[in-house]
């Protein structure tokens, strides 16, 4: 608008001053000006808007006070007084100001604004006048006059800047209130807020300014809250230009937009009503850094404690969640970090976050997987209700992460949760139950190969699960009930942990013993071996070796250190003593000037593993007391979540394990008295554990505890005669271990038992057979001769060669232990007795071993039915086959008997791993692995695993491969660590298994047609199953060595039947297949072999130097088939009768007519049901193992139907191939049919018929739904 020209006092118009006030001119002094102005101020203060006469009277004075003399006066007091006068003038003359000039009004308001800076000093004498000025301006809203000025924005900007700069913590509420009134009136009554004015407000919210002047921040915050309805549009416009249009030049605050949004949101979310959709746009930006900034901002907004943004703006929330899957790693990382605050502050959003955290827990970036764990654990530590089971499941998965940092974080996080909620019960029993799985999971990790994992589990156990800092009673109570609640695998892991620690203590003890011997080269070599073994039990084996050598050197120089270490590993060392020893050893090895000492850290790792921080004599006494309370019923068993029976049984098992590792701690009458009470309990497991504890710890009972001895002996005798088989075994071993007159004691058991043997009552035979077998094993000199008569007259003739009862003809190949007939259980124990008797004698002077081996072989050839009377059930025959195979394997562990085991007997034993019964294959493979891994069995038995390539069950093949890897690894490690082993390379070097494997496969009963493609492919599968593991690395040119070995075999003959051309041809064909595999899988095999292989004379004749066998026994067509793996033809039956998988056995034919409706299986498609493509299919279905299995097929719609073959059709039955030693004369198939059975031997999958009867497809029966459900019920 146009302003009229400024009024000026007329030349003749006099300025009227208030009474008593003289004229104010430039000529008077400042003091006088101040004095006169004060009176003017007083006058204006007393005037009100209704004083029209005075207003007119002093109009010229008002105009005069706005002159340049006053507005630019250098005196601060003058300016203040003039400003007060002007403020009053605006009040008095409102709503019309006496000043009408645009420029003059601007000058006046800028002048007044400058005076407001005086508000800063509240201690100033003039502060009250400044406050009066502010109050007057705010009350009258004087600045609103400026709205009519074109450049009013300059005035407002200056005013806002002034007020924000002067506000401080010395101002009271009134000052702040007047400032707010003044500024809010400008914002709310104006036409809008310009960007420059908005900047003067928003700049106070930026973190840097906020920290400099908290009061200015509070003022801006309150101002925005008060003016939210008006200013929101201006804010939205600002962010729209910066965020959407990218006009960063519109404001100097553009680079702080995300900080401002965060602050504005915390002030009032309504300020950002129109801004949030703009953030959704920025979340989808192509610039990764820009998305990162927006994610950081929104993380704070969504995660704020009282934020309701996620519920109010679902589209933005969903868009934000999408950034968890962002391609930019920092964005994903920031999203994951946000989740922690969100879970803590907004539990209701946990469900939305869970799926995204699941994906990120598998993120390829280690840091992101790590932060997912930190996020979940931090929330869980604050409140377990904040994390659901699924989130905890992600942490559980990451305990097996490939990266150590992630695994460690997951394990430590779970340990902290366990200690907080399960150990200290900070959230009650219900929450403790929710994470009760943690204890098992943490201990399961001890099964991992990494030593870092094992060490961390030990640390977690000592600090979180059973804190060693607790007093003994509390600590043992914690251990007692923890052990009772662990699952089977966790218990095994914990036992293994104690075993490993005990083994390491033993190594350190042996090292100290070597230090006591005089220095010598042999001593140094022995020390080096111990140090290498110790190093393998510490992290970073390379560095550990160097540090252990250094530690060993320090031990040699410091006798006091050796004494401390010797005390630490002493069996009598108490937990408190151990703590002092560790502290003292650590002090001696500490170097103050070194900030980090990796050597000391490594020694600490060793000390932590060998120090007895939990178990000593006091701890065992505390455990025994807890056990007594459980027996008496006065313990807190139910409160701890276990039944008294479980507590007692697990408590005894715990003591049993500790009796192996800490036997000395048990030497007290009180402990043994409690164990005697356990022996009298009805629970067989409890009594068995108690006997074993006596066996492990009772060496001093006879000399120091006579009363215990006199009570114990009759109990042991009773258990040996009438206890359970396990109790009888432990009782015999206990007597042998702890009593000096063991011969007399054992004779008192042997004689009555040997006289009371009665095959007509098999139920009462089992325990006596166990006791007699173990007595003959432990005291062969005393009882070998009497046992011979028992073996000949009773065991073999009366028991094994007679079938008194008829087995259950239910067609099952395996039943539970409870369902096995007592007679068969007795026969199994009789076989074990034979083995123990022979192992005790350890000689074959009487040729008893030959007779026994022939008996066991006959047992395998007859499929378990030694008498061939067909009285024994299929499941019982499976038990006897397993016992016979295991017996041969057990005898092979003794060198004297291994030498007399013939190749035929070895083959019969090995073929048990291809038994028709799944459980027989499974248990036999486990026994074989355990004996091989302990280096108890000769190398040739490792070849048996090659037959596992034929197993139809994927899990069994995988298990066999793991066994091979483990065995080969152990043998290589043994050779590297034992210099003397180089003299026994033929029995240790894994590559030497190849000649045994080739010989075994050449005599495989399935290998009947040397040029049959299917059988050749079987051979290739078996050979590659072993060679694949052997050829993982080409150590010392081993590939060439393998090739040379196989070529050498072709220059020999089969020692088992050297004059049989067919047998030798089969041997050479297997060699050619092996060479084919080696050459096709390795380019280095044609190099020169490092040495000439030696072949086992038991299996091969000496090579004929005059004869060179360079004939190729594989046809070119056969080589093509082996190379290309051309698919096998699919006969009609193969589309219907697929192998069943659960637990995954192969299909076997039955030819005996009597049981055809109960145990006969439909014809398989081919003998190669073992191969990978067929077996994969066999892992899909589910059926009862070793029963009349249904056949699972797929219908057109892809669903599985269960069908069974109708065996009542007229289809001809193919005779089963023999398993084991072939008969002298092979009868024709027709003759077998007429006789009702095939030749003897192990049963294998029969070959497919070339054509199926036309009626076969129509004979398929589909069971009812309930029948199918029953059939598919798994039985293991």
PDB file of C-alpha atoms in Angstrom, residues 338-437:
ATOM      1  CA  UNK A 338      17.016 -49.915  13.650  1.00  0.00           C
ATOM      2  CA  UNK A 339      15.226 -53.176  14.445  1.00  0.00           C
ATOM      3  CA  UNK A 340      16.716 -53.283  17.951  1.00  0.00           C
ATOM      4  CA  UNK A 341      15.165 -49.965  19.023  1.00  0.00           C
ATOM      5  CA  UNK A 342      11.957 -50.831  17.263  1.00  0.00           C
ATOM      6  CA  UNK A 343      11.631 -54.158  19.092  1.00  0.00           C
ATOM      7  CA  UNK A 344      12.264 -52.455  22.432  1.00  0.00           C
ATOM      8  CA  UNK A 345       9.967 -49.488  21.909  1.00  0.00           C
ATOM      9  CA  UNK A 346       7.300 -51.085  19.692  1.00  0.00           C
ATOM     10  CA  UNK A 347       6.805 -54.781  20.437  1.00  0.00           C
ATOM     11  CA  UNK A 348       3.650 -54.678  18.324  1.00  0.00           C
ATOM     12  CA  UNK A 349       5.815 -54.274  15.214  1.00  0.00           C
ATOM     13  CA  UNK A 350       7.828 -57.445  15.909  1.00  0.00           C
ATOM     14  CA  UNK A 351       5.686 -59.487  13.552  1.00  0.00           C
ATOM     15  CA  UNK A 352       6.380 -57.091  10.673  1.00  0.00           C
ATOM     16  CA  UNK A 353      10.101 -57.173  11.362  1.00  0.00           C
ATOM     17  CA  UNK A 354      10.458 -60.934  11.807  1.00  0.00           C
ATOM     18  CA  UNK A 355      10.312 -61.939   8.156  1.00  0.00           C
ATOM     19  CA  UNK A 356      12.785 -59.252   7.130  1.00  0.00           C
ATOM     20  CA  UNK A 357      15.203 -60.164   9.906  1.00  0.00           C
ATOM     21  CA  UNK A 358      14.942 -63.781   8.814  1.00  0.00           C
ATOM     22  CA  UNK A 359      16.183 -62.874   5.354  1.00  0.00           C
ATOM     23  CA  UNK A 360      18.942 -60.678   6.753  1.00  0.00           C
ATOM     24  CA  UNK A 361      20.086 -63.427   9.109  1.00  0.00           C
ATOM     25  CA  UNK A 362      21.180 -65.183   5.898  1.00  0.00           C
ATOM     26  CA  UNK A 363      22.685 -62.043   4.367  1.00  0.00           C
ATOM     27  CA  UNK A 364      25.947 -62.597   2.468  1.00  0.00           C
ATOM     28  CA  UNK A 365      27.531 -59.776   4.485  1.00  0.00           C
ATOM     29  CA  UNK A 366      29.027 -60.926   7.777  1.00  0.00           C
ATOM     30  CA  UNK A 367      28.447 -57.553   9.482  1.00  0.00           C
ATOM     31  CA  UNK A 368      24.721 -57.683   8.738  1.00  0.00           C
ATOM     32  CA  UNK A 369      24.299 -61.219  10.060  1.00  0.00           C
ATOM     33  CA  UNK A 370      26.249 -60.142  13.138  1.00  0.00           C
ATOM     34  CA  UNK A 371      24.006 -57.120  13.708  1.00  0.00           C
ATOM     35  CA  UNK A 372      20.846 -59.193  13.325  1.00  0.00           C
ATOM     36  CA  UNK A 373      22.028 -61.228  16.300  1.00  0.00           C
ATOM     37  CA  UNK A 374      22.966 -58.126  18.308  1.00  0.00           C
ATOM     38  CA  UNK A 375      19.553 -56.635  17.551  1.00  0.00           C
ATOM     39  CA  UNK A 376      17.624 -59.664  18.751  1.00  0.00           C
ATOM     40  CA  UNK A 377      19.794 -60.343  21.796  1.00  0.00           C
ATOM     41  CA  UNK A 378      19.700 -56.719  22.999  1.00  0.00           C
ATOM     42  CA  UNK A 379      15.926 -56.729  22.792  1.00  0.00           C
ATOM     43  CA  UNK A 380      15.787 -60.103  24.555  1.00  0.00           C
ATOM     44  CA  UNK A 381      18.035 -58.908  27.368  1.00  0.00           C
ATOM     45  CA  UNK A 382      15.760 -55.943  27.971  1.00  0.00           C
ATOM     46  CA  UNK A 383      12.626 -58.083  28.018  1.00  0.00           C
ATOM     47  CA  UNK A 384      12.269 -61.626  26.721  1.00  0.00           C
ATOM     48  CA  UNK A 385       8.691 -60.886  25.670  1.00  0.00           C
ATOM     49  CA  UNK A 386      10.044 -58.517  23.042  1.00  0.00           C
ATOM     50  CA  UNK A 387      11.476 -61.373  20.966  1.00  0.00           C
ATOM     51  CA  UNK A 388       9.338 -64.205  19.675  1.00  0.00           C
ATOM     52  CA  UNK A 389      10.453 -67.786  19.171  1.00  0.00           C
ATOM     53  CA  UNK A 390      11.093 -67.175  15.497  1.00  0.00           C
ATOM     54  CA  UNK A 391      13.559 -64.375  16.219  1.00  0.00           C
ATOM     55  CA  UNK A 392      15.387 -66.508  18.750  1.00  0.00           C
ATOM     56  CA  UNK A 393      15.422 -69.226  16.115  1.00  0.00           C
ATOM     57  CA  UNK A 394      17.439 -66.942  13.838  1.00  0.00           C
ATOM     58  CA  UNK A 395      20.078 -66.567  16.546  1.00  0.00           C
ATOM     59  CA  UNK A 396      20.017 -70.321  17.007  1.00  0.00           C
ATOM     60  CA  UNK A 397      20.746 -70.830  13.302  1.00  0.00           C
ATOM     61  CA  UNK A 398      23.654 -68.399  13.360  1.00  0.00           C
ATOM     62  CA  UNK A 399      25.473 -70.462  15.986  1.00  0.00           C
ATOM     63  CA  UNK A 400      26.481 -72.545  12.972  1.00  0.00           C
ATOM     64  CA  UNK A 401      27.437 -69.585  10.787  1.00  0.00           C
ATOM     65  CA  UNK A 402      30.526 -69.995   8.616  1.00  0.00           C
ATOM     66  CA  UNK A 403      32.106 -66.890  10.185  1.00  0.00           C
ATOM     67  CA  UNK A 404      33.566 -67.109  13.679  1.00  0.00           C
ATOM     68  CA  UNK A 405      32.571 -63.548  14.634  1.00  0.00           C
ATOM     69  CA  UNK A 406      28.906 -64.285  13.902  1.00  0.00           C
ATOM     70  CA  UNK A 407      28.962 -67.667  15.641  1.00  0.00           C
ATOM     71  CA  UNK A 408      30.603 -66.156  18.691  1.00  0.00           C
ATOM     72  CA  UNK A 409      28.046 -63.346  18.944  1.00  0.00           C
ATOM     73  CA  UNK A 410      25.168 -65.811  18.617  1.00  0.00           C
ATOM     74  CA  UNK A 411      26.577 -68.186  21.210  1.00  0.00           C
ATOM     75  CA  UNK A 412      27.441 -65.456  23.706  1.00  0.00           C
ATOM     76  CA  UNK A 413      24.052 -63.829  23.214  1.00  0.00           C
ATOM     77  CA  UNK A 414      22.194 -67.055  23.923  1.00  0.00           C
ATOM     78  CA  UNK A 415      24.435 -67.689  26.926  1.00  0.00           C
ATOM     79  CA  UNK A 416      23.572 -64.281  28.384  1.00  0.00           C
ATOM     80  CA  UNK A 417      19.866 -64.922  27.910  1.00  0.00           C
ATOM     81  CA  UNK A 418      20.204 -68.320  29.574  1.00  0.00           C
ATOM     82  CA  UNK A 419      22.012 -66.906  32.593  1.00  0.00           C
ATOM     83  CA  UNK A 420      19.539 -64.041  32.979  1.00  0.00           C
ATOM     84  CA  UNK A 421      16.292 -65.965  32.597  1.00  0.00           C
ATOM     85  CA  UNK A 422      17.059 -69.627  33.290  1.00  0.00           C
ATOM     86  CA  UNK A 423      19.750 -69.388  35.933  1.00  0.00           C
ATOM     87  CA  UNK A 424      18.619 -66.266  37.775  1.00  0.00           C
ATOM     88  CA  UNK A 425      14.924 -66.629  36.857  1.00  0.00           C
ATOM     89  CA  UNK A 426      14.572 -62.882  36.361  1.00  0.00           C
ATOM     90  CA  UNK A 427      11.298 -63.293  34.472  1.00  0.00           C
ATOM     91  CA  UNK A 428       9.756 -66.369  36.099  1.00  0.00           C
ATOM     92  CA  UNK A 429       9.552 -70.040  35.185  1.00  0.00           C
ATOM     93  CA  UNK A 430       7.361 -69.542  32.143  1.00  0.00           C
ATOM     94  CA  UNK A 431       9.953 -67.390  30.427  1.00  0.00           C
ATOM     95  CA  UNK A 432      12.722 -69.766  31.495  1.00  0.00           C
ATOM     96  CA  UNK A 433      10.814 -72.605  29.854  1.00  0.00           C
ATOM     97  CA  UNK A 434      10.531 -70.584  26.650  1.00  0.00           C
ATOM     98  CA  UNK A 435      14.303 -70.632  26.186  1.00  0.00           C
ATOM     99  CA  UNK A 436      15.064 -73.927  27.879  1.00  0.00           C
ATOM    100  CA  UNK A 437      16.449 -75.189  24.548  1.00  0.00           C
TER     101      UNK A 437
END
